[in-house]
PDB file of C-alpha atoms in Angstrom:
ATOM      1  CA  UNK A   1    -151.527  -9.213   2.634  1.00 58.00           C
ATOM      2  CA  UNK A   2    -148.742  -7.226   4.301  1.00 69.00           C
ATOM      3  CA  UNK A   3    -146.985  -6.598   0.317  1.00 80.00           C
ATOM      4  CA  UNK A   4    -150.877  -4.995  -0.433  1.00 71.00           C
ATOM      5  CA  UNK A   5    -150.766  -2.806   2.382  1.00 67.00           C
ATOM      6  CA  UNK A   6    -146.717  -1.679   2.169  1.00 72.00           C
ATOM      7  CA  UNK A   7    -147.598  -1.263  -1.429  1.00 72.00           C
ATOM      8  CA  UNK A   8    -150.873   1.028  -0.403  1.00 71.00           C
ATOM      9  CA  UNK A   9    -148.849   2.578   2.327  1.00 74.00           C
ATOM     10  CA  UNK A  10    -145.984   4.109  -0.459  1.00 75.00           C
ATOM     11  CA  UNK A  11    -148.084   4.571  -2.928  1.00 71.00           C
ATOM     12  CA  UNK A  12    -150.015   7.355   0.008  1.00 71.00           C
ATOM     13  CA  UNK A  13    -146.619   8.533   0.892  1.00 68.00           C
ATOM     14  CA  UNK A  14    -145.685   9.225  -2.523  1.00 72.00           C
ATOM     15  CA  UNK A  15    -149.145  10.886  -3.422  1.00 66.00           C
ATOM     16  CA  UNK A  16    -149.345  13.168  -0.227  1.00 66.00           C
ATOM     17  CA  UNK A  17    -145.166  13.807  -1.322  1.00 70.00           C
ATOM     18  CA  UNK A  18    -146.619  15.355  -4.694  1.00 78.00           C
ATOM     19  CA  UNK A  19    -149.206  16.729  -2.924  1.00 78.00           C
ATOM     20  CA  UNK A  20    -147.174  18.983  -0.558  1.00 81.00           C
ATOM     21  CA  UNK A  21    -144.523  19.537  -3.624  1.00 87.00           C
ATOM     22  CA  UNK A  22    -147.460  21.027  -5.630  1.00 90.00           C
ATOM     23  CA  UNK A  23    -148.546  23.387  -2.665  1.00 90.00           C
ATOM     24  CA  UNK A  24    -145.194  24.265  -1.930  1.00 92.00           C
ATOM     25  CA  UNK A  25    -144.692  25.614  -5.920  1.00 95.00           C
ATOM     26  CA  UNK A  26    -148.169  27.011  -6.167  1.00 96.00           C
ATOM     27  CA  UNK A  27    -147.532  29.514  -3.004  1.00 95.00           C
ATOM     28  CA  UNK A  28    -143.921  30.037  -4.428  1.00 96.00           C
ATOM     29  CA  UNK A  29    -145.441  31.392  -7.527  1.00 97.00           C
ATOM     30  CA  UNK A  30    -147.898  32.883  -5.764  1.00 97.00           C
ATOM     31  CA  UNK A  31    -145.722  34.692  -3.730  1.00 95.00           C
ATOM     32  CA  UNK A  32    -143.175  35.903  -6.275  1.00 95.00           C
ATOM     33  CA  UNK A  33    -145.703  37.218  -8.508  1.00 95.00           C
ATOM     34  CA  UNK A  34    -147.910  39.329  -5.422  1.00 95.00           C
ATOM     35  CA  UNK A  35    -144.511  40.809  -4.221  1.00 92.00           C
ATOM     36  CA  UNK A  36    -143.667  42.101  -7.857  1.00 93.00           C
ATOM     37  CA  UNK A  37    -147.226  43.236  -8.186  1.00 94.00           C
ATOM     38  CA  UNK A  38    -147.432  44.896  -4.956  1.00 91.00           C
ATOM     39  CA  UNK A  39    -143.558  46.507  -5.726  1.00 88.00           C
ATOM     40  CA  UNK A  40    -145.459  47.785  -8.748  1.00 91.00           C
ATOM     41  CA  UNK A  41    -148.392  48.955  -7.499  1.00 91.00           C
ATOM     42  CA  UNK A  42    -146.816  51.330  -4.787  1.00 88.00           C
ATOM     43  CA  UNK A  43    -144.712  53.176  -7.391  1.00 88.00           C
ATOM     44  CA  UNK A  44    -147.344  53.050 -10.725  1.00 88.00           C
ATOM     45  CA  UNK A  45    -150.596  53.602 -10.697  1.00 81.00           C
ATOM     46  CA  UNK A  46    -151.548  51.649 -14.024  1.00 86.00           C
ATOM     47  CA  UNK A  47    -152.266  48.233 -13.250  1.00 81.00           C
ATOM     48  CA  UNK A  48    -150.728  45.257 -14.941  1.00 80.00           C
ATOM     49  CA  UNK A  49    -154.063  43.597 -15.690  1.00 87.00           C
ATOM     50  CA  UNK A  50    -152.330  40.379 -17.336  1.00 89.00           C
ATOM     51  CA  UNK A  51    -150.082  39.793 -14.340  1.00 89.00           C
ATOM     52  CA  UNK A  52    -153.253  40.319 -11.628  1.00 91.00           C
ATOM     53  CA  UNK A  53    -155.350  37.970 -14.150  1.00 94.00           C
ATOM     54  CA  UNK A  54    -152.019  35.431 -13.629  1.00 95.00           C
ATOM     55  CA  UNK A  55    -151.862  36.364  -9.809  1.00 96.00           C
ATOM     56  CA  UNK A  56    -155.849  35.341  -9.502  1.00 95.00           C
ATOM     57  CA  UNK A  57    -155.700  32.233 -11.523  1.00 96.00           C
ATOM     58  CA  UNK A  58    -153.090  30.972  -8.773  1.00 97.00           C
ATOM     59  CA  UNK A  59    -155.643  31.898  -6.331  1.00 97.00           C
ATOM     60  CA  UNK A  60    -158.077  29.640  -8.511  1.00 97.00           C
ATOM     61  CA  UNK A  61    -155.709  26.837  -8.041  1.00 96.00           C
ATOM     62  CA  UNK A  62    -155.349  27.747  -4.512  1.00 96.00           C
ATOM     63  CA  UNK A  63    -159.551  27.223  -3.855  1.00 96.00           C
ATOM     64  CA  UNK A  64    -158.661  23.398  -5.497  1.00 94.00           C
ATOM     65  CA  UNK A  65    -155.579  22.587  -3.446  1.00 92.00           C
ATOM     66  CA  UNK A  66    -155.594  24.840  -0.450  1.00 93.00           C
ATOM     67  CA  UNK A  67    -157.126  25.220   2.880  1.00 93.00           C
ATOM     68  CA  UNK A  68    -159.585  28.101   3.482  1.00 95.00           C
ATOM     69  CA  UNK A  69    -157.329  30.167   5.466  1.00 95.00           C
ATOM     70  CA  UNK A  70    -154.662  29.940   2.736  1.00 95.00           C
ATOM     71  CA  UNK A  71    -157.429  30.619  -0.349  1.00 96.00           C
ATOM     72  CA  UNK A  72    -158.727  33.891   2.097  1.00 97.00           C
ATOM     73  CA  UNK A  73    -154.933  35.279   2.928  1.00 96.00           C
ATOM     74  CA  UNK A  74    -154.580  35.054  -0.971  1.00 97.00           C
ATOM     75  CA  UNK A  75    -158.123  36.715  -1.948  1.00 97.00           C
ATOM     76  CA  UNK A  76    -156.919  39.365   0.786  1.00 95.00           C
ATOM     77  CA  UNK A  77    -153.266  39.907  -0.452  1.00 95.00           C
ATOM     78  CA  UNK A  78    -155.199  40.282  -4.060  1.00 96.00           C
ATOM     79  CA  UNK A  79    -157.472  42.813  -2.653  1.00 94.00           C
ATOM     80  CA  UNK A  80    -154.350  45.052  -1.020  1.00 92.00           C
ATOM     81  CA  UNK A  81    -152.440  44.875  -4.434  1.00 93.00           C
ATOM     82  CA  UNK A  82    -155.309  46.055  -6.023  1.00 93.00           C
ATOM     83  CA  UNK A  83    -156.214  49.174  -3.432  1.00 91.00           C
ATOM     84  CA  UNK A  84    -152.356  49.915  -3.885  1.00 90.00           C
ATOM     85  CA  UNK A  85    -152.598  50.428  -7.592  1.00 92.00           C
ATOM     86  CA  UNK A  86    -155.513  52.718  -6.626  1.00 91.00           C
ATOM     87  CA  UNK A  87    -153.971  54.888  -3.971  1.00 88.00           C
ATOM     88  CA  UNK A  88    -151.207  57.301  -4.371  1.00 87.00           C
ATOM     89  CA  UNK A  89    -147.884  56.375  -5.201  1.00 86.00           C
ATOM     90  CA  UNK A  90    -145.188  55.777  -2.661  1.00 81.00           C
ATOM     91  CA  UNK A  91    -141.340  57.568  -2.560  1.00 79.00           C
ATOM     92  CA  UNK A  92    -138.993  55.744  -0.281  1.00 75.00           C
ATOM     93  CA  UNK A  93    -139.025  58.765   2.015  1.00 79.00           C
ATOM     94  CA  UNK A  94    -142.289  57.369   2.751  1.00 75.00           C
ATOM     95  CA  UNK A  95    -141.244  54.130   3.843  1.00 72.00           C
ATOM     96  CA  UNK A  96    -140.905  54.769   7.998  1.00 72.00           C
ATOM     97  CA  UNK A  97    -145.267  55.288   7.392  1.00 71.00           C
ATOM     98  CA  UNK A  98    -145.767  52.180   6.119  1.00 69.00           C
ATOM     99  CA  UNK A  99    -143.262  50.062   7.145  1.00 64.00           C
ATOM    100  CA  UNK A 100    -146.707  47.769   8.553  1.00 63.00           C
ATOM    101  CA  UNK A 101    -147.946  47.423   5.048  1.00 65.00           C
ATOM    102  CA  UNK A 102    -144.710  46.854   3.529  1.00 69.00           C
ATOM    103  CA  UNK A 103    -145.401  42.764   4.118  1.00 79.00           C
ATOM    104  CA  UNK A 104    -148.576  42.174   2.099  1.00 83.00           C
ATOM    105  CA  UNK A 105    -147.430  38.585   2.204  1.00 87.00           C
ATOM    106  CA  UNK A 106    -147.476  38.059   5.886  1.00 89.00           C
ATOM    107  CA  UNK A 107    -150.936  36.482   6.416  1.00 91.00           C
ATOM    108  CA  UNK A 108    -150.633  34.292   3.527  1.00 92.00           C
ATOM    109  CA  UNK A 109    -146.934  33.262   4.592  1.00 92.00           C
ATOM    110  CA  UNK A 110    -148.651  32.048   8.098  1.00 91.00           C
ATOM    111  CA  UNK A 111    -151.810  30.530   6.480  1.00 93.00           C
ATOM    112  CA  UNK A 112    -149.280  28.089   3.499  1.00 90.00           C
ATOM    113  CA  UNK A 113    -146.736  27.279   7.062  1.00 91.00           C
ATOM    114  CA  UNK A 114    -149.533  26.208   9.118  1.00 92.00           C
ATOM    115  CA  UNK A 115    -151.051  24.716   6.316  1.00 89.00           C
ATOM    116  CA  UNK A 116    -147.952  22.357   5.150  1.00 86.00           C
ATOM    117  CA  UNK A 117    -146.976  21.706   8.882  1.00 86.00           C
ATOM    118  CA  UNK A 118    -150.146  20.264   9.038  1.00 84.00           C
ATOM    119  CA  UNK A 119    -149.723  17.964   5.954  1.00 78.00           C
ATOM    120  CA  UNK A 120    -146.447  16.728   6.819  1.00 73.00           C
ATOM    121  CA  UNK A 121    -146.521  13.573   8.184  1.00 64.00           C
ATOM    122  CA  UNK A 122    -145.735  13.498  12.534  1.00 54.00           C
TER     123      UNK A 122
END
């Protein structure tokens, strides 16, 4: 009985191990591609459509895998790419009157923290 549950016990370790390993690589690439958007989007006002279609179908994965508060910091950072690439573009002289907005990834940095915190094991 005790080799069943040892066997059960590592087999749940190494499941919620992939687990946090997929999270971990699904905000990564969440995150890299949001901050090159968002880079994008205060200098251009022609949105890449293919690379917010790619940034959205992490978020998809994100409403499989992730907590609420991580799938609405991601819908939000979305939403803030996408008003960028609609409002004027941005000159570095700029920069001291937005340094605030500068972050887009702040939230969603908080939310995936809080979030994998919570899944590792205490």
């Amino acid at each position: 009985m005790s080799g069943w549950l040892g066997r059960r016990r590592r087999l749940r370790e190494r499941h919620h191990a992939r687990s946090f390993s997929k999270r971990e690589r699904l905000y990564r690439s969440f995150i890299e591609e949001a901050s090159r958007l968002y880079a994008d989007a205060l200098v251009s006002d022609r949105a890449e459509i293919p690379q917010l279609v790619n940034l959205y179908t992490l978020v998809g994965r994100m409403r499989i895998l992730s907590s609420d508060d991580v799938v609405h910091a991601a819908e939000r950072t979305g939403r803030l790419i996408i008003e960028t690439y609609l409002s004027p573009n941005r000159a570095f002289i700029d920069l001291p009157a937005f340094i605030d907005e500068i972050d887009p990834l702040r939230d969603f940095g908080h939310a995936c923290r809080r979030e994998l915190l919570d899944l590792s094991p205490h």
